[in-house]
Coordinates of C-alpha atoms and ligand atoms in Angstrom, one line a residue:
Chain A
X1 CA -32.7 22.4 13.8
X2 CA -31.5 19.2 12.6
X3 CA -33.5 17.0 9.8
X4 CA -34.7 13.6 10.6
X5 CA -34.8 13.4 14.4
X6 CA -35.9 10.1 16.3
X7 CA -37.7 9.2 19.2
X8 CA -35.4 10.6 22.0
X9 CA -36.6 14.0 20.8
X10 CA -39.7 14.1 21.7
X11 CA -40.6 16.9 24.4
X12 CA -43.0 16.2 27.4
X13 CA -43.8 17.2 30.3
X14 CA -43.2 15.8 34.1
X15 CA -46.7 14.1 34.2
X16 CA -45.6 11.8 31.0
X17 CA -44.5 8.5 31.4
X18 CA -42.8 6.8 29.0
X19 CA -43.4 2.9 28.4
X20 CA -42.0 0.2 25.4
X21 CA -44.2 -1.8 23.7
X22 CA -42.7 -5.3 24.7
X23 CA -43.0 -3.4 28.4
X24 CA -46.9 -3.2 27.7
X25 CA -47.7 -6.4 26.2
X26 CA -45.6 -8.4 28.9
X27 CA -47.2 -6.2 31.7
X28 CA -48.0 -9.0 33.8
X29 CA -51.1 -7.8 35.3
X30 CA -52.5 -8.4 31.2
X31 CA -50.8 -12.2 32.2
X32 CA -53.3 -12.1 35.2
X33 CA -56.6 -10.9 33.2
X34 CA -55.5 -14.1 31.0
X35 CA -55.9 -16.3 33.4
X36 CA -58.8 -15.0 34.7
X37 CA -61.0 -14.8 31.4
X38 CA -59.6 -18.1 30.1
X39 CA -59.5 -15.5 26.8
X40 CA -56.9 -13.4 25.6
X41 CA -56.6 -11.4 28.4
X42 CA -57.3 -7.8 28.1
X43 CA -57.6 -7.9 24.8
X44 CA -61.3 -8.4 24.9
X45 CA -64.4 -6.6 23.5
X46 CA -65.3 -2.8 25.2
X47 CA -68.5 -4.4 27.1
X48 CA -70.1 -1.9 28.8
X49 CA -71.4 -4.4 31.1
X50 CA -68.4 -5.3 32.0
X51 CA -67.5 -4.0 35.5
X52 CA -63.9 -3.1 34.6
X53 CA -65.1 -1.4 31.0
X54 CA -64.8 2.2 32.5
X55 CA -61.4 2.1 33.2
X56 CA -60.7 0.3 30.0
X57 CA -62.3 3.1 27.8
X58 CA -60.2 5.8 29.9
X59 CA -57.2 3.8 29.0
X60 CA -57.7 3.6 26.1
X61 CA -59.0 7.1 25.7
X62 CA -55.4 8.8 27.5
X63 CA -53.9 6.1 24.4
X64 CA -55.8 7.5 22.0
X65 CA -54.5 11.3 23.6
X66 CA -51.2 10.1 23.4
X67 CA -51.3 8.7 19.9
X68 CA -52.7 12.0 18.7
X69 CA -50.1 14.1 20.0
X70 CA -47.5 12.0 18.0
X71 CA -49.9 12.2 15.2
X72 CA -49.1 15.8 15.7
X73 CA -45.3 15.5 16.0
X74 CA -45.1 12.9 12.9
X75 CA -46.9 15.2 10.7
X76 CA -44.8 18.5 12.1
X77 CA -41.5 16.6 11.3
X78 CA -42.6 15.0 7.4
X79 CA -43.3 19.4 6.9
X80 CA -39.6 20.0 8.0
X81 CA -37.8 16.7 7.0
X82 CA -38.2 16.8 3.2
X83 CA -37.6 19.3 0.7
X84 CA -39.7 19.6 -2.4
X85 CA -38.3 17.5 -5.4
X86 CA -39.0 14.7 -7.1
X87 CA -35.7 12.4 -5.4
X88 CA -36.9 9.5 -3.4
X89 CA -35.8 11.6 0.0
X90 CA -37.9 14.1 -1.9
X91 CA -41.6 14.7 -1.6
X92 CA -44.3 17.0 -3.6
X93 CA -45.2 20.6 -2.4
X94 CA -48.8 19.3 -2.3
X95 CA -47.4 16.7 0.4
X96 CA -46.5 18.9 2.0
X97 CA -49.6 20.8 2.8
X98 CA -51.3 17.6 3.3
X99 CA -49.0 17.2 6.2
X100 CA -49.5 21.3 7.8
X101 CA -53.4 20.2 7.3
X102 CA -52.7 17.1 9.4
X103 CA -51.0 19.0 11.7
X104 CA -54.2 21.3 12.6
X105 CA -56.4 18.2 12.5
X106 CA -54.2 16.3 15.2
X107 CA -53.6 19.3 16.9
X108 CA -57.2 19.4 17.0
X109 CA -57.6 15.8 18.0
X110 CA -55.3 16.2 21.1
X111 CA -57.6 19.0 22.1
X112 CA -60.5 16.9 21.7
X113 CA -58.7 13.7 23.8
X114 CA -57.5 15.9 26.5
X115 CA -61.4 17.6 26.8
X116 CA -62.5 13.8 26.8
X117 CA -60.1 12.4 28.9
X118 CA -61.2 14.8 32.2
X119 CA -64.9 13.9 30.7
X120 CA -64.2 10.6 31.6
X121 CA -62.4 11.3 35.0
X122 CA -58.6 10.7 33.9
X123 CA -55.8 13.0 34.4
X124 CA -53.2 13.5 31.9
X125 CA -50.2 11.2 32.8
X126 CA -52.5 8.8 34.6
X127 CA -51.4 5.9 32.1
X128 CA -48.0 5.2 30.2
X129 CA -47.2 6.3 26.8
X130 CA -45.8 4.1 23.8
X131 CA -44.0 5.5 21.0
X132 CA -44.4 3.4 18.2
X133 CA -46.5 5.7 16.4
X134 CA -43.6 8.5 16.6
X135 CA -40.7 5.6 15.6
X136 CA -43.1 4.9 12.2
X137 CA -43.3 8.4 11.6
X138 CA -39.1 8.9 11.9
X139 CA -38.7 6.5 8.7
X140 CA -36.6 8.3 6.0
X141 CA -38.0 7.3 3.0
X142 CA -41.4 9.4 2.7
X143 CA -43.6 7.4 1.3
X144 CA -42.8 4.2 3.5
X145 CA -43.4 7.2 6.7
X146 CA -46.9 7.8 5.2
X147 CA -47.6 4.5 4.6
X148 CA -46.8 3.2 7.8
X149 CA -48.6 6.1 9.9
X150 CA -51.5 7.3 7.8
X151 CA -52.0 4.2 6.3
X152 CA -51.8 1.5 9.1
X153 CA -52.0 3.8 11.9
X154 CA -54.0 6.0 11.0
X155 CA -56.1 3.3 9.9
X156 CA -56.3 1.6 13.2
X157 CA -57.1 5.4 14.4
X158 CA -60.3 4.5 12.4
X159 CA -61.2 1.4 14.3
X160 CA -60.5 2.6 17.2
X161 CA -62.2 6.5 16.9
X162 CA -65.2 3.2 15.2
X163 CA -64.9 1.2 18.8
X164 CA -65.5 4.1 21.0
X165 CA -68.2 5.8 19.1
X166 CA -70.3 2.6 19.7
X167 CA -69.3 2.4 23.2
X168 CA -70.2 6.3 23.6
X169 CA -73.8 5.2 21.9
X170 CA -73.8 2.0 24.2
X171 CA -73.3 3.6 27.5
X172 CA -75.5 6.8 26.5
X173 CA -72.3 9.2 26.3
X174 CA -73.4 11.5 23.7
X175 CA -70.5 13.5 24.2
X176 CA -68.5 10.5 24.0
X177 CA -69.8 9.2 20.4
X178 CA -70.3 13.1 19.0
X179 CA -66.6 13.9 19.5
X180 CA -65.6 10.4 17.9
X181 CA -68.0 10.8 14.9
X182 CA -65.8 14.1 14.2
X183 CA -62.5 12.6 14.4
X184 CA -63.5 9.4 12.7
X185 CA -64.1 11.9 9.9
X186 CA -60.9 13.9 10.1
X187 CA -59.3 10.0 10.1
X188 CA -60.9 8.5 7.2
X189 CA -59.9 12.0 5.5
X190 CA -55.6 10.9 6.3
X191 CA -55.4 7.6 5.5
X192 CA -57.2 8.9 2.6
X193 CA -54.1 11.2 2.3
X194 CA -51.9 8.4 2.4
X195 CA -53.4 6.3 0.2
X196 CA -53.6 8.7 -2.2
X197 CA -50.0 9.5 -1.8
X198 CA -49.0 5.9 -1.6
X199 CA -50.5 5.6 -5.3
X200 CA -49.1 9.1 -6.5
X201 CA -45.5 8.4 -5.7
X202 CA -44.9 4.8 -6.4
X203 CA -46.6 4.8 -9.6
X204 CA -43.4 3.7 -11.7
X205 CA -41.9 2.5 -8.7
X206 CA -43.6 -1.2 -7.8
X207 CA -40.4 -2.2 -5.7
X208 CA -40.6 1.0 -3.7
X209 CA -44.9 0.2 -3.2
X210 CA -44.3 -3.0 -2.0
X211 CA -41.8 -1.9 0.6
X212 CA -44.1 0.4 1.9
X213 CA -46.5 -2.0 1.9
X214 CA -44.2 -4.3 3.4
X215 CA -43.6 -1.8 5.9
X216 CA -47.5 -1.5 6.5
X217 CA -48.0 -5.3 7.1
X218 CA -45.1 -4.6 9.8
X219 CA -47.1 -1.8 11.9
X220 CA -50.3 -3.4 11.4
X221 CA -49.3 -6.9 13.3
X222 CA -47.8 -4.8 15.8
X223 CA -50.9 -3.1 16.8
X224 CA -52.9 -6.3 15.8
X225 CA -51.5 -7.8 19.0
X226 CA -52.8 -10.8 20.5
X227 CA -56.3 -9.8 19.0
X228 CA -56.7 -6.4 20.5
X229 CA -57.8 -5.1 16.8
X230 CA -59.8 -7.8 14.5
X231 CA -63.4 -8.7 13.1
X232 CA -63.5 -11.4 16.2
X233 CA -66.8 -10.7 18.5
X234 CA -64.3 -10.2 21.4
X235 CA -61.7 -8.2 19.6
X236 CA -61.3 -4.8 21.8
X237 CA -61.0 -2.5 18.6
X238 CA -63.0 -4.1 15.5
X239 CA -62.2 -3.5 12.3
X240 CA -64.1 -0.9 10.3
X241 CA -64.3 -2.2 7.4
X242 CA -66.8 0.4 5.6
X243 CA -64.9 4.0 7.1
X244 CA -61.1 2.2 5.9
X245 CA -63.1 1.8 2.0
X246 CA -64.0 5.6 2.1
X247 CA -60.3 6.2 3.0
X248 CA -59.2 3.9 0.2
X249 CA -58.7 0.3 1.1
X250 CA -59.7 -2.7 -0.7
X251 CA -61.6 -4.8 0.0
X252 CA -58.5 -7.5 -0.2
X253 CA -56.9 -5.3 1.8
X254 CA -59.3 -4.8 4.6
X255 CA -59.4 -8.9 4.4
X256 CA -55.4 -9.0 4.8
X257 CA -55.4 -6.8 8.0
X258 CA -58.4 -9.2 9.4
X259 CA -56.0 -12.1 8.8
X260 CA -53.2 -10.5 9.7
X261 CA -55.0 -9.9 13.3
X262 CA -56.5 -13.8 13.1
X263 CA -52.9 -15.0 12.7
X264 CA -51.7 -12.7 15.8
X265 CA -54.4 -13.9 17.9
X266 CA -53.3 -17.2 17.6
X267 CA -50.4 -16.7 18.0
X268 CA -50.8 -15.2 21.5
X269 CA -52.9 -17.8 22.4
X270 CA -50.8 -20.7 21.6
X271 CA -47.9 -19.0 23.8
X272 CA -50.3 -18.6 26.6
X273 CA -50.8 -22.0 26.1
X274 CA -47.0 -23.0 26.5
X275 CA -46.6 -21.3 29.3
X276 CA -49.4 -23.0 31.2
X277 CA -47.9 -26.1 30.6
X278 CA -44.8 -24.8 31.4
X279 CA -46.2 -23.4 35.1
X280 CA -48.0 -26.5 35.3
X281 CA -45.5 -28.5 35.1
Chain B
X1 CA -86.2 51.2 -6.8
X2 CA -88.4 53.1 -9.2
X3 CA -87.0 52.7 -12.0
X4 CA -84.4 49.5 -13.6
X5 CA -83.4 51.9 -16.8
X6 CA -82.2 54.8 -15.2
X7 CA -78.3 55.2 -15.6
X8 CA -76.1 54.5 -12.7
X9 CA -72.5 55.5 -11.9
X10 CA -70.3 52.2 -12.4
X11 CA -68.5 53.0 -9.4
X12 CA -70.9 53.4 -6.6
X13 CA -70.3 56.9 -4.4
X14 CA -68.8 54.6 -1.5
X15 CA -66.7 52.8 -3.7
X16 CA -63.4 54.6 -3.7
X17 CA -61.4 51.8 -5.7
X18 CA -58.7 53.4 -7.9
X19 CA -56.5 51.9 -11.0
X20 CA -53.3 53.2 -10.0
X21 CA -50.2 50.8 -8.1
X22 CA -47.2 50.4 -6.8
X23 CA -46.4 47.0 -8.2
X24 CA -46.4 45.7 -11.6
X25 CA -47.4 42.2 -12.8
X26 CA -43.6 41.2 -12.6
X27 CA -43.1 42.9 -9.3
X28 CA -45.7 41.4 -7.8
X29 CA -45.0 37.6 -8.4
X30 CA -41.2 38.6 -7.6
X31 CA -43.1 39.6 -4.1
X32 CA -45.6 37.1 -4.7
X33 CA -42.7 34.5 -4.5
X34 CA -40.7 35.8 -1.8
X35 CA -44.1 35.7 0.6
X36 CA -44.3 31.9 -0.6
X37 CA -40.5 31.4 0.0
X38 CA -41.1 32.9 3.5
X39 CA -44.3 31.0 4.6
X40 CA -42.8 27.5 3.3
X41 CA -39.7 28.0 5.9
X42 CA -42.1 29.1 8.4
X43 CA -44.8 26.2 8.5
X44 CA -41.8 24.0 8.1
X45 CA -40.4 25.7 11.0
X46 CA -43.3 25.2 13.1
X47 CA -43.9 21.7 12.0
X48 CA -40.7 20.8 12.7
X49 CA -40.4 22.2 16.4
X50 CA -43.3 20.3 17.5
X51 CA -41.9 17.0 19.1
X52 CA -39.0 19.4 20.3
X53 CA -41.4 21.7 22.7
X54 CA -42.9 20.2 25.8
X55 CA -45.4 22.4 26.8
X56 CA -48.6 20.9 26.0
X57 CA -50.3 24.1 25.3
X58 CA -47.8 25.4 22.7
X59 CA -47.3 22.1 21.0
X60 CA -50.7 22.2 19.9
X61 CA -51.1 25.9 19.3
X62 CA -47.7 25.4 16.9
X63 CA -49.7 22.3 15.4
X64 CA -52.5 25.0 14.5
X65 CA -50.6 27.4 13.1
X66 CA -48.6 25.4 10.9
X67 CA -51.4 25.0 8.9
X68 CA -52.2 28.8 8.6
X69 CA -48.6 28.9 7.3
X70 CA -49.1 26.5 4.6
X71 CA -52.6 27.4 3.3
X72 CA -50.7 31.1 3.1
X73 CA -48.1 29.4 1.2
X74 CA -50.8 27.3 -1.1
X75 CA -52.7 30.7 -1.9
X76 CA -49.3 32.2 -3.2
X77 CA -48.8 29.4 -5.1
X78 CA -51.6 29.3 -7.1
X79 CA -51.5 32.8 -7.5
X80 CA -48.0 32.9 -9.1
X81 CA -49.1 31.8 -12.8
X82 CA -51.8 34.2 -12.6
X83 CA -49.3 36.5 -12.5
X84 CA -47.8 35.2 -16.0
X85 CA -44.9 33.0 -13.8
X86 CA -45.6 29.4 -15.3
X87 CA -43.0 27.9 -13.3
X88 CA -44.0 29.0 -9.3
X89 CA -40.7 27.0 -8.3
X90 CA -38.7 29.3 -10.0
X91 CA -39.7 32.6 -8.1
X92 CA -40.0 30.6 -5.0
X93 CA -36.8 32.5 -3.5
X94 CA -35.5 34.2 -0.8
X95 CA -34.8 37.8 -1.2
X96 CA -31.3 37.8 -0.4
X97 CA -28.9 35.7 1.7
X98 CA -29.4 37.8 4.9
X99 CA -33.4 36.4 4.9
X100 CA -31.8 32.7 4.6
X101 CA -29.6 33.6 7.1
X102 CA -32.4 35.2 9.3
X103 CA -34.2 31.5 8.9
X104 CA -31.4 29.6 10.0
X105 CA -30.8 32.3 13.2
X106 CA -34.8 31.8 13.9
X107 CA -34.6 28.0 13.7
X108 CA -31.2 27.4 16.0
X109 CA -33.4 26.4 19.1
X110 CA -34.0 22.9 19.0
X111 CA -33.7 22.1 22.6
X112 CA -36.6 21.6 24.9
X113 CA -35.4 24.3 27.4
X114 CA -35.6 27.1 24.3
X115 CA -39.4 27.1 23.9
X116 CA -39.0 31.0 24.7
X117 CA -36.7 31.4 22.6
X118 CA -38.4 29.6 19.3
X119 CA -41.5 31.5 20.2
X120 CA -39.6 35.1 20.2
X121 CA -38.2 34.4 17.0
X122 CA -42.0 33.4 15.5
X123 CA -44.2 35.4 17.2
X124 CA -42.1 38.5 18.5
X125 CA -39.9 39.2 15.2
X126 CA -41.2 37.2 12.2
X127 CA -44.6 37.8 12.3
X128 CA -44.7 41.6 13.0
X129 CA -42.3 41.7 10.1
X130 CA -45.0 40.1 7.5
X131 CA -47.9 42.3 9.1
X132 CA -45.7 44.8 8.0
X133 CA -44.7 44.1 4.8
X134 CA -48.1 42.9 4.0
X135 CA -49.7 45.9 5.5
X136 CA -47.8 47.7 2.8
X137 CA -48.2 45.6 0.2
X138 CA -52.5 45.8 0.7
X139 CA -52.3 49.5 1.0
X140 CA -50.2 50.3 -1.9
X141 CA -51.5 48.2 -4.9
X142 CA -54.0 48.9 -7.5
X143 CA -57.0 48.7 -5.9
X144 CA -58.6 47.2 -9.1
X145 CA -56.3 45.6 -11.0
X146 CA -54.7 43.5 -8.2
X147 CA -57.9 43.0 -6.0
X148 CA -57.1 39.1 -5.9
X149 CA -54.0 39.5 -4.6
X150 CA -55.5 41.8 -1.8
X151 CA -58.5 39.4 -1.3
X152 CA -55.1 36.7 -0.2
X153 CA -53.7 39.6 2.2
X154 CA -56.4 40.3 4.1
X155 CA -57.3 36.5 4.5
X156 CA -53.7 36.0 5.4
X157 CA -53.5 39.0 7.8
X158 CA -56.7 37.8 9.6
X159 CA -54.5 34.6 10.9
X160 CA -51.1 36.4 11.6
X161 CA -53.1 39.0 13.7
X162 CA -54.4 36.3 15.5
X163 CA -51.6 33.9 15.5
X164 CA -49.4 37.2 16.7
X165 CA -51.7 37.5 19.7
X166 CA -51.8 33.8 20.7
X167 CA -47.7 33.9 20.3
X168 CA -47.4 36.7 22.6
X169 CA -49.8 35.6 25.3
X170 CA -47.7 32.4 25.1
X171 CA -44.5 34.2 25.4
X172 CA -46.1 36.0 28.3
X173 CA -47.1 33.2 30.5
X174 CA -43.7 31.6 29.8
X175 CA -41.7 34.7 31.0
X176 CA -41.5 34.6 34.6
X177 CA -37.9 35.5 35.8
X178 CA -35.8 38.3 35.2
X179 CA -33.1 36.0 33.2
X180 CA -35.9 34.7 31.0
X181 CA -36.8 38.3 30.0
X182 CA -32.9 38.6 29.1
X183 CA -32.8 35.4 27.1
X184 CA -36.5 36.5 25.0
X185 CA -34.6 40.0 24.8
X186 CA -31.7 38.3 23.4
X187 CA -33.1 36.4 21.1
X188 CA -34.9 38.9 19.3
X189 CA -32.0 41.6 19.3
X190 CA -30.3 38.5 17.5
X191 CA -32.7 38.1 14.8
X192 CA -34.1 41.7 14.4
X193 CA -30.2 42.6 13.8
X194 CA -30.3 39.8 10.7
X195 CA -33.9 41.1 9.3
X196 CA -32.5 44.5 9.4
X197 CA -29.8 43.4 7.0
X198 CA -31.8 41.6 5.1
X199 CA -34.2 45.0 4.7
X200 CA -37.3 43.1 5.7
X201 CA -39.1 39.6 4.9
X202 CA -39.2 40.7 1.0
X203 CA -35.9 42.6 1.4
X204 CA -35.1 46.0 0.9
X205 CA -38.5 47.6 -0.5
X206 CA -40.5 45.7 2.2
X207 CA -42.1 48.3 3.8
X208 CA -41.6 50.6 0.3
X209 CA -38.7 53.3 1.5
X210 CA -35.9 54.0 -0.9
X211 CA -35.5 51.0 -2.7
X212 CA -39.4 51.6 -3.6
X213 CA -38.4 54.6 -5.2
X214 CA -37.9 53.9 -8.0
X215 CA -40.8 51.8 -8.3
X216 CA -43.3 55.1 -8.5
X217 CA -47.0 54.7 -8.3
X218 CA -47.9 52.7 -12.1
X219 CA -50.6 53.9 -14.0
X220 CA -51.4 57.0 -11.8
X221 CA -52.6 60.2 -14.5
X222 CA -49.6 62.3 -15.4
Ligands
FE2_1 FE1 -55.8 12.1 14.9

């Protein structure tokens, strides 16, 4: 078996579909839920008394099923990819285990998602799968791969295990919010992980920290898109702000992924803007 | 209990704990490291198959037991400098070339078609191998003097039991034409060929035998 695979690898079955990011956010049935809200489209809050809210939470349920199972894969290839050493392709033998653990935990999370997923009424395969959790977790360098998933994905794993606990509570799913509550913890335990590592390995490396962090800022716009993840009151997945300070943040931090999301947002919405000019005229 | 003075045996009737070993201290964390050595490969193994397989069931079940791997691994670890090796990196070998060899045979399949055979590899050669060699490690040291070493051993058999069992109920529902018999059959003639030569996961002396010899019970009465 070959180190350092890449996306092409991954294994799935018949019922997967496979979909890119630009793919998703230029779908243009999003485009028509813009011009219908007059907001930013679908990324809106997870109202329950919203008539289409159902089928939004089993969306994003199947993404959160999806997102686990590369959570798996990510963690299964940082185990294999890197021998023990102290060279920058390197990583520690505790690192390692850190990862195996991870692999248990999502392994355990897809079981959880898949469980939910037919609570809810969806089938597996039902909605497209991205990959950009996978690509982060292909980077060579170690601690930019931790960085990048456990520390901005992983972290958005925490708003969004935060977002549908509430929901579960706010539509009276106890099974719903009780299965979230127990990932949430296994979440705020890895980007615990990678914070720790991030601090651990780039102690007397600052150059190396801020490219990781560099590479953090990158994954977090991405999945800040257009507002779907902010402090906003119509942000779909809010940001947690007191589960990512038990995993490690800052509170500068916490602040630079809010803007970071603000700056996203307006962003999109100055683009919708353009091209309703641009129709209009 | 009539009365807290009376004298009583140190060794209760039931308790039929004896001093005498195979192993000394420097044998064990020799062995001690070669189980590490082994576990590390395999939980990197495991890890590393799981974006290759596409069977939902076993990717998960592989995420599982990658774990168990590792937390083996970890409990070797720290036992190494209790067993006066300072430096754990420096017993964390192989036992010979075959066993490297044997790693490289078992982790060939990278394909998604060869889910059958990176499970036969695991689950119907590997793992009976370190039931075995552990089996004889628990039942031939000092009862006393090594009790935290069994205490890992029967932790550690408790999950390769059950991870054996999972494996093979896998395997089973994968298996459904005569070819795919052939290829699992293959595969494991393959490796069990390579772990032969290499005389078991700890190499020769796995299972005790000749090469264990010479290694006569310590500490028994002459
Ligand atoms: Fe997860």
């Amino acid at each position: 078996m070959k180190k350092h695979n890449d996306v092409t690898s991954l294994a799935r079955d018949s019922r997967f579909e496979r979909l890119s990011l630009e793919d998703q956010f230029s779908d243009p049935r999003n485009a028509v839920m813009v011009g219908r809200t007059g907001g930013t489209g679908m990324r809106r809050r997870l109202d329950p008394a919203r008539p289409g809210s159902p089928d939004r939470a089993r969306s994003l349920m199947h993404g959160i099923f999806t997102g686990e199972i590369q959570a798996l894969e990510g963690a299964g290839r940082t185990c294999f990819d890197f021998e023990v050493g102290t060279g920058d392709d390197e990583v520690p033998f505790e690192l390692k285990l850190d990862m195996a653990r991870q692999c248990w935990d999502e392994a355990r999370h897809c079981e959880i998602s898949v469980k939910l997923g037919e609570w809810m009424g969806t089938e597996i395969g039902e909605f497209a799968e991205t990959t950009v959790l996978f690509e982060a977790a292909c980077n060579p360098d170690p601690v930019l791969r931790l960085t990048g998933v456990n520390r901005a994905l992983e972290g958005l794993a925490i708003d969004v295990f935060n977002t549908m606990r509430e929901f579960g509570a706010e539509t009276g799913d106890p099974l719903l919010h009780f299965c979230e509550d127990w990932m949430l913890a296994d979440e705020v335990t890895h980007v615990k992980m990678g914070s720790d590592w991030l601090r651990r390995l780039t102690e007397k490396d600052p150059e190396r920290r801020s490219r990781a962090l560099e590479f953090q800022r990158v994954v977090d716009k991405l999945f800040s898109g257009a507002g779907f993840r902010g402090e906003e009151e119509d942000s779909t997945i809010r940001l947690a702000r007191r589960f990512r300070e038990l995993a490690g943040f800052s509170t500068d931090e916490i602040d630079e992924i809010s803007e970071l999301s603000r700056q996203s947002r307006d962003e999109a919405r100055a683009r919708i803007a353009q091209r309703a000019l641009t129709e209009a005229s | 209990m009539a009365d807290a003075k009376k004298p009583r045996a140190a060794f209760a009737p039931w308790d039929r704990r004896e001093l005498p070993g195979s192993f000394t201290v420097e044998e064990t964390a020799k062995r001690v490291g070669h189980y590490k050595w082994v576990e590390m490969r395999l939980f990197e193994a495991l890890g590393g198959w799981v974006p290759t397989v596409p069977e939902l069931d076993v990717k998960m079940r592989l995420g599982t037991h990658t774990y168990h791997h590792a937390w083996h691994a970890d409990l070797w670890n720290k036992r190494l400098p209790e067993l006066r090796e300072m430096n754990p990196e420096r017993l964390t070998a192989p036992a010979n070339d075959h066993i490297v060899e044997f790693f490289e045979a078992m982790t060939e399949p990278e394909a998604p078609e060869q889910t059958i055979e990176k499970l036969v590899g695991v689950y119907r050669v590997l793992i009976p191998a370190k039931i075995a060699a552990y089996t004889y490690h628990l039942n031939n040291t000092s009862t006393i003097t090594d009790a935290p070493t069994i205490r890992s051993i029967k932790f550690i058999l408790h999950d390769e039991y059950e991870d054996w069992t999972n494996g093979e109920m896998l395997l089973q529902s994968l298996i459904e034409t005569d070819d795919e018999i052939e290829r699992a059959a293959a595969q494991q003639i393959r490796l069990e060929k390579i772990l032969l030569k290499a005389g078991g996961i700890v190499g020769p002396g796995s299972l005790g035998g000749e090469s264990q010899a010479s290694a006569e019970t310590v500490g028994a009465p002459a």
